[in-house]
Coordinates of C-alpha atoms and ligand atoms in Angstrom, one line a residue:
X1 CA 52.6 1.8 -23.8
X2 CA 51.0 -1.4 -24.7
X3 CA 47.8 -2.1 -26.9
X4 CA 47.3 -6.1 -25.4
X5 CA 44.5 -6.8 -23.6
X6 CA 44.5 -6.0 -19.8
X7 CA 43.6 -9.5 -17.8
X8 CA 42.0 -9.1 -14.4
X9 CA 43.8 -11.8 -12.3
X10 CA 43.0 -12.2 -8.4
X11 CA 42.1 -8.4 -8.6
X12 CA 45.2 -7.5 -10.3
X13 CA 45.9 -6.8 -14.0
X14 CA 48.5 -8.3 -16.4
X15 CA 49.1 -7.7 -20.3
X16 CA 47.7 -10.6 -22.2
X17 CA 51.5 -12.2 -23.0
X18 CA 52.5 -11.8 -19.1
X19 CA 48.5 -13.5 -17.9
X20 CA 49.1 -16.4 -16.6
X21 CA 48.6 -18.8 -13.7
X22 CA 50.2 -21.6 -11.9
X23 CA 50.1 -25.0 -13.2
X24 CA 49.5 -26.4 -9.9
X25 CA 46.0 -25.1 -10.1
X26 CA 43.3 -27.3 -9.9
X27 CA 41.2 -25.8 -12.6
X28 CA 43.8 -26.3 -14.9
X29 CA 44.8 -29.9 -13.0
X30 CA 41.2 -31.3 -12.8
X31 CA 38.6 -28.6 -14.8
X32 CA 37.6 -27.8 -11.3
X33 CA 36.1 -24.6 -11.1
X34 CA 33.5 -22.6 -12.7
X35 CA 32.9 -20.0 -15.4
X36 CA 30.4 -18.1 -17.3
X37 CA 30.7 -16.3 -21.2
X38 CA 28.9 -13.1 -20.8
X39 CA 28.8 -10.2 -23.6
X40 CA 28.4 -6.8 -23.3
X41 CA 26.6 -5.0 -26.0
X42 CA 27.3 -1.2 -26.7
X43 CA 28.3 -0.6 -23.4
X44 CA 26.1 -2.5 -21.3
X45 CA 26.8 -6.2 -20.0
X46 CA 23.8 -8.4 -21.0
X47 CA 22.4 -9.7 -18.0
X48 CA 25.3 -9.5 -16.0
X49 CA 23.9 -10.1 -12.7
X50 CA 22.3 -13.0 -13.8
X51 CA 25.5 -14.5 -14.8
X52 CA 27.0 -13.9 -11.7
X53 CA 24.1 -15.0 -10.0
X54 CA 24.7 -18.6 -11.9
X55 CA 28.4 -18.5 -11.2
X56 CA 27.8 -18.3 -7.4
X57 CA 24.6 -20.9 -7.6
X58 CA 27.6 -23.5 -9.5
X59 CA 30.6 -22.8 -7.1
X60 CA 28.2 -23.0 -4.0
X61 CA 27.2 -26.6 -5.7
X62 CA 30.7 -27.5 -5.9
X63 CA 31.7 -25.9 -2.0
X64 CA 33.6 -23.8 -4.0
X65 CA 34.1 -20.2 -2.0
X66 CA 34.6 -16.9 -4.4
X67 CA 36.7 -14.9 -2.5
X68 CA 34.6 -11.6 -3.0
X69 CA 31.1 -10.8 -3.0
X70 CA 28.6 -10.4 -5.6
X71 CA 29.1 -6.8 -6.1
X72 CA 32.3 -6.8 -6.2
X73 CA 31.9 -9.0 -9.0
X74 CA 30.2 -7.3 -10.5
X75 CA 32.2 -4.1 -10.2
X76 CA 35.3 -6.0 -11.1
X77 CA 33.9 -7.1 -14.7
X78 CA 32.7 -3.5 -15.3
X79 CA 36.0 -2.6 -14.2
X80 CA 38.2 -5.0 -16.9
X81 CA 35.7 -3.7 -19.7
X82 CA 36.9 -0.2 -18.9
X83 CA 40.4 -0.8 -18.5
X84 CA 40.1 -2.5 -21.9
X85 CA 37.9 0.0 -23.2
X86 CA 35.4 -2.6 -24.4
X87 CA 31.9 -1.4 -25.5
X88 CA 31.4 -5.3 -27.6
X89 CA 33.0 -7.7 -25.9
X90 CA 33.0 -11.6 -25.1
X91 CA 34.1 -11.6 -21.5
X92 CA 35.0 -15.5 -20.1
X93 CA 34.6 -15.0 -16.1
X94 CA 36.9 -17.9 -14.5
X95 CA 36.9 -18.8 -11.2
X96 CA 39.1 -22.0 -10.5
X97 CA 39.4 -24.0 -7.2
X98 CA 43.3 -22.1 -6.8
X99 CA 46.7 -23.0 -6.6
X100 CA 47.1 -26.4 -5.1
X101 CA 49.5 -29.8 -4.9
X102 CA 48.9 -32.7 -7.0
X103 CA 46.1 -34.7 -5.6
X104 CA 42.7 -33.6 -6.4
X105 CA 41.5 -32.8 -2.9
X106 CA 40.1 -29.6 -3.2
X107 CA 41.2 -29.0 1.1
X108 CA 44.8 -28.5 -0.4
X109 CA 43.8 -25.1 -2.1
X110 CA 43.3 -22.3 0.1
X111 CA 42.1 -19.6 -2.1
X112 CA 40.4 -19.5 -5.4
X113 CA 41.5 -18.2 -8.4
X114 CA 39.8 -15.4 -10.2
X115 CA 40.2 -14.7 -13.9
X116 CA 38.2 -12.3 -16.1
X117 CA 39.2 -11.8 -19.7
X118 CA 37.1 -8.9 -21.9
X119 CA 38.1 -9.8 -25.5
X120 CA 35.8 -10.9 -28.4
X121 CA 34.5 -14.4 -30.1
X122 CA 33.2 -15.7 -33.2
X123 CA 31.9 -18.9 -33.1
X124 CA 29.6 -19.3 -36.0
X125 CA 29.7 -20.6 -38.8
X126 CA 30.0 -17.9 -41.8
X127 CA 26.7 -16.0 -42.1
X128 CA 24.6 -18.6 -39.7
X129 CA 22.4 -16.1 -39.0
X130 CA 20.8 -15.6 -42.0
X131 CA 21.8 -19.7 -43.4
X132 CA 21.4 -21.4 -40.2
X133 CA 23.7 -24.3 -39.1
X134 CA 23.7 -27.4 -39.8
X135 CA 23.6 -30.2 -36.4
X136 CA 24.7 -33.7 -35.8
X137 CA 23.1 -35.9 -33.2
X138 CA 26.0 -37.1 -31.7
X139 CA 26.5 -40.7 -30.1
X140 CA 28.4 -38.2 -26.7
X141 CA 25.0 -38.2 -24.1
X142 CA 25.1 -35.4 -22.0
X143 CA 26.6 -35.7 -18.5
X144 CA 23.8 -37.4 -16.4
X145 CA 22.2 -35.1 -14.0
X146 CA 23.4 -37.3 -11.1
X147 CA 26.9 -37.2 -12.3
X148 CA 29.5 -34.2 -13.3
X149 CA 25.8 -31.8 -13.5
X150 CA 25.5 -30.0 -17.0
X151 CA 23.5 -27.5 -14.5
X152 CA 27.1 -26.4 -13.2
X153 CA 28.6 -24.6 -15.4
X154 CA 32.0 -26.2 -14.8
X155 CA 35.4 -26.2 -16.1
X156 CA 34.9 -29.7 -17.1
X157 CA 33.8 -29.4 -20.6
X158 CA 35.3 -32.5 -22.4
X159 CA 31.5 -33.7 -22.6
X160 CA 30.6 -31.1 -24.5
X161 CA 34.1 -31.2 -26.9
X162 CA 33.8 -34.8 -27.7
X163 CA 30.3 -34.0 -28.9
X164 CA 32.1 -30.9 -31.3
X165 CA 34.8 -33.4 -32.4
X166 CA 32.1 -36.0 -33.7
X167 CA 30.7 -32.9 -35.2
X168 CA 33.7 -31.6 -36.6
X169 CA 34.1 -35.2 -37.7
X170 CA 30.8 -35.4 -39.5
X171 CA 30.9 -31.8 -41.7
X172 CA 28.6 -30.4 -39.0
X173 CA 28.5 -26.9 -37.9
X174 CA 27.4 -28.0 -34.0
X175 CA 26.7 -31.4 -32.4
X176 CA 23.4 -31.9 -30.2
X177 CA 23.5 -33.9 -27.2
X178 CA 21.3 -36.8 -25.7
X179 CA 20.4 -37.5 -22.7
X180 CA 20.3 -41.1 -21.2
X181 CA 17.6 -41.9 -22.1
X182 CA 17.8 -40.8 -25.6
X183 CA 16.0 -37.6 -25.4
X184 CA 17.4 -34.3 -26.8
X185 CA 19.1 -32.6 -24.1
X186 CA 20.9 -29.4 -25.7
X187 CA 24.2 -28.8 -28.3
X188 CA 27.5 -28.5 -26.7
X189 CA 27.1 -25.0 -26.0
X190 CA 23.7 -23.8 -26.7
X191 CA 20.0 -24.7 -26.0
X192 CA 17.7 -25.9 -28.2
X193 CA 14.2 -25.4 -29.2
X194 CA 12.3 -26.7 -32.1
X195 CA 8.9 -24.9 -33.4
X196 CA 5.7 -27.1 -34.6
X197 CA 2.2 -26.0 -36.4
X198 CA 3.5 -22.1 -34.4
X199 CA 4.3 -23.1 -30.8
X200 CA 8.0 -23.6 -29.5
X201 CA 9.0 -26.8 -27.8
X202 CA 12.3 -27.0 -25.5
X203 CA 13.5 -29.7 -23.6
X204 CA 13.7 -29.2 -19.4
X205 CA 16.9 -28.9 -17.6
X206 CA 16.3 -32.9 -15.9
X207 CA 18.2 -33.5 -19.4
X208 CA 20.8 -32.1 -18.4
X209 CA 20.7 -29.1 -20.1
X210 CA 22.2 -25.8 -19.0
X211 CA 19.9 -23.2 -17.4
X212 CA 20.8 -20.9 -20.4
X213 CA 20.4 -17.0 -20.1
X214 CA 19.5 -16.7 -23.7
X215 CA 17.2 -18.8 -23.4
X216 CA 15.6 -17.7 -20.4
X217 CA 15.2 -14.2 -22.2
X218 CA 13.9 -15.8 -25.1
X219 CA 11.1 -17.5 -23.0
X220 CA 10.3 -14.3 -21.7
X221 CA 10.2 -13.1 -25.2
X222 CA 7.3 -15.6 -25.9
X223 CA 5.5 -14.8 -23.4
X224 CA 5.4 -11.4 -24.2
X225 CA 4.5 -12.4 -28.6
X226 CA 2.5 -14.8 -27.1
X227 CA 3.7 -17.4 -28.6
X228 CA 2.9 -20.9 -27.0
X229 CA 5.7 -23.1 -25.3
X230 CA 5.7 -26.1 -23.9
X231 CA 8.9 -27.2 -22.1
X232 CA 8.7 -31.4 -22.5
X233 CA 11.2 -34.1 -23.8
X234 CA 12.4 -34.1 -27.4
X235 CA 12.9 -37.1 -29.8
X236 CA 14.7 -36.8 -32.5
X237 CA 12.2 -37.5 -34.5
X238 CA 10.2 -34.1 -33.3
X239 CA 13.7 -32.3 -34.1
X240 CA 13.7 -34.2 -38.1
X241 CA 9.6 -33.3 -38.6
X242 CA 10.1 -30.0 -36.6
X243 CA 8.6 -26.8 -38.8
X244 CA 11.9 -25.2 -37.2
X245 CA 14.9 -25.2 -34.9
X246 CA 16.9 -22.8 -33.2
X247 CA 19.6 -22.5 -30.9
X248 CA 20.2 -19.7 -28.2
X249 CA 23.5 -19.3 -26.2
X250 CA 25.4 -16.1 -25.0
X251 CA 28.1 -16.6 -28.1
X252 CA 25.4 -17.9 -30.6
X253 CA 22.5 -15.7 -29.9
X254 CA 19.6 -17.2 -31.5
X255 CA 20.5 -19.3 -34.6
X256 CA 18.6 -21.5 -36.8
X257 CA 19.5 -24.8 -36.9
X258 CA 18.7 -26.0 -40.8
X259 CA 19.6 -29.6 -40.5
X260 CA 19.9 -32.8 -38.2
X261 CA 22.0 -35.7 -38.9
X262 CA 21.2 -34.3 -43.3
X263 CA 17.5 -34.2 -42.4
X264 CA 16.3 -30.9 -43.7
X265 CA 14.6 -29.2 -41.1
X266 CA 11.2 -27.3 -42.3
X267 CA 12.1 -25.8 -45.7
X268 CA 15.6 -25.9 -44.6
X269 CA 15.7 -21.4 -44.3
X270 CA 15.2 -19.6 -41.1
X271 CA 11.4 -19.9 -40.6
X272 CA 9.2 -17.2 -39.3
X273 CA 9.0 -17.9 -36.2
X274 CA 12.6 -18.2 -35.6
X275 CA 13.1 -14.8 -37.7
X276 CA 10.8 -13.2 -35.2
X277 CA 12.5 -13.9 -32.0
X278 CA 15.7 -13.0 -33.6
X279 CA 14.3 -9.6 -34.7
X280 CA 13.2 -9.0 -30.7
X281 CA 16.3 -10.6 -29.8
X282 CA 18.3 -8.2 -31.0
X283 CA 15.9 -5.2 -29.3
X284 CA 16.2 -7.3 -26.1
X285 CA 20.7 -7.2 -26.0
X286 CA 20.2 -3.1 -27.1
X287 CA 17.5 -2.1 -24.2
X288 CA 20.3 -1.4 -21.2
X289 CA 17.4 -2.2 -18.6
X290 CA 18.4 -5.8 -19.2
X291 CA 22.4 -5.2 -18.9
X292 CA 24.8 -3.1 -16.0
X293 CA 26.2 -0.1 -17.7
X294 CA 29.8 -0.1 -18.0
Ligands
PXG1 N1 24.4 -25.1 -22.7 C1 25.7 -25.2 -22.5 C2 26.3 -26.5 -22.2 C3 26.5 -24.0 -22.5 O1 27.8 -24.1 -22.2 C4 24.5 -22.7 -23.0 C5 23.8 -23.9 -23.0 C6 23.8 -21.5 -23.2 O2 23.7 -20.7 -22.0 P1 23.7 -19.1 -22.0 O3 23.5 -18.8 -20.6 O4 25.0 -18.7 -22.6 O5 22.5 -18.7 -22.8 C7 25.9 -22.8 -22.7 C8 26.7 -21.6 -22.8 C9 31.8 -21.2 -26.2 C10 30.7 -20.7 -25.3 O6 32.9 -20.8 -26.0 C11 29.8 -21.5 -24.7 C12 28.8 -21.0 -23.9 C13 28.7 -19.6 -23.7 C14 29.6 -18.8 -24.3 C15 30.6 -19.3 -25.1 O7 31.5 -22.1 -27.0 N2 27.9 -21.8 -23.4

């Protein structure tokens, strides 16, 4: 009897130490795959089929074919949760382009790979929520739209780590990203919005920026406070003058952002409006009408 984690690999499972896959495949070889970091929250999986949804949008960008259908998918997540007996848990859904040779053409791997791990995460920064974190504007632009597309959510994420090692580098907590043309684009793992004189301003996804589930229920949260937003480019001036900041993400929830590059941001505490949305946030993750029971 073992108390690792179970890891749901190709529709099998295998103890945490024993999980492992060939090093001949091409996610590993060339970050060529997809993958999405979904939570489940008291027993229900926070917008689960939207995930999925997102995972199959990416992998059909990249011809990439996921051996099993949507539901099955979804079954097969619920199904590691159980296994693992995870009400809270972080899950990291993988889906890599499969075992291959070395050469990068994707024709030399006949079957994807399918990973799901159900374990748990903590990526901020000591008690962020009720601090917030402090940013760097990082010199790392966001992949361009027509290049390796921030809009997949690929394997390929050494865009978004060189922006965390400047970061790291710096004393910040996160790094935010620029696009090419110098606009605000989103951090390295979360989207970004700023508030001004009440009404929320976030940058569109021709930056670059993830589609980001958090955020998408956040909008959705505005429009039902009616509060104002405009999506529209950022400078980082409007992010330095902003009243507030926030970021949203699936492991950072909705967390103020305090400072830019050691500008103060507002009166450098979790402003009201920010505090708001992460009251109704939290209601949002505990209603199971936005999750799939597990
Ligand atoms: N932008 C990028 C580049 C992301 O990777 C988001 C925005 C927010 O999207 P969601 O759908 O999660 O609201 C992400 C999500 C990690 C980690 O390990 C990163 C993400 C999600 C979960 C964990 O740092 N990125």
């Amino acid at each position: 009897m073992t108390n690792e984690l179970q890891i749901y690999i190709d529709g099998k499972y295998y103890p945490k130490s024993e999980a492992k896959i060939s090093v001949y495949d091409h996610g590993f070889l060339y970050g060529d795959g997809v993958f999405e970091g979904i939570r489940a929250y008291n027993g229900v999986v926070f917008k689960l089929k939207e995930h999925i949804d997102r995972l199959y949008r990416g992998a059909h960008a990249i011809m990439l074919n996921i051996p099993m259908s949507k539901e099955e998918m979804v079954q097969a997540v619920v199904e590691t949760l159980r296994k693992n007996n995870m009400k809270d848990s972080y899950i990291r859904l993988v889906v890599s382009r499969g075992t291959g040779d070395l050469g990068l053409d994707p024709r030399k791997c006949p079957k994807a790979t399918v990973i799901i791990i159900a374990d748990t995460i903590n990526i901020k920064a000591g008690n962020a929520s009720e601090t917030g974190v402090t940013a760097l504007i990082t010199w790392v632009r966001r992949n361009p739209v027509d290049g390796t597309t921030s809009e997949v959510k690929s394997l390929n994420y050494l865009n978004s780590i060189m922006g965390k090692l400047e970061a790291n580098a710096a004393g910040a907590d996160e790094a935010i990203c620029l696009e090419q043309n110098g606009y605000i684009a989103e951090g390295v793992g979360e989207n970004i919005f700023i508030v001004k004189n009440g009404e929320i301003l976030t940058p569109p996804s021709s930056t670059g920026a993830l589609e980001g589930i958090t955020s998408d229920a956040v909008l959705k949260l505005c429009d039902k406070l009616k509060i104002k937003v405009t999506v529209t480019n950022l400078t980082a001036y409007m992010l330095f003058t902003a009243d507030e900041a926030f970021f949203t993400g699936t492991a950072m929830e909705v967390v103020p952002i305090r400072e830019a590059n050691k500008r103060v941001i507002g009166s450098g505490k979790p402003g009201p409006v920010t505090k708001k949305l992460m009251v109704e946030f939290k209601k949002v993750i505990a209603d199971p009408a936005n999750g799939v029971q597990i």
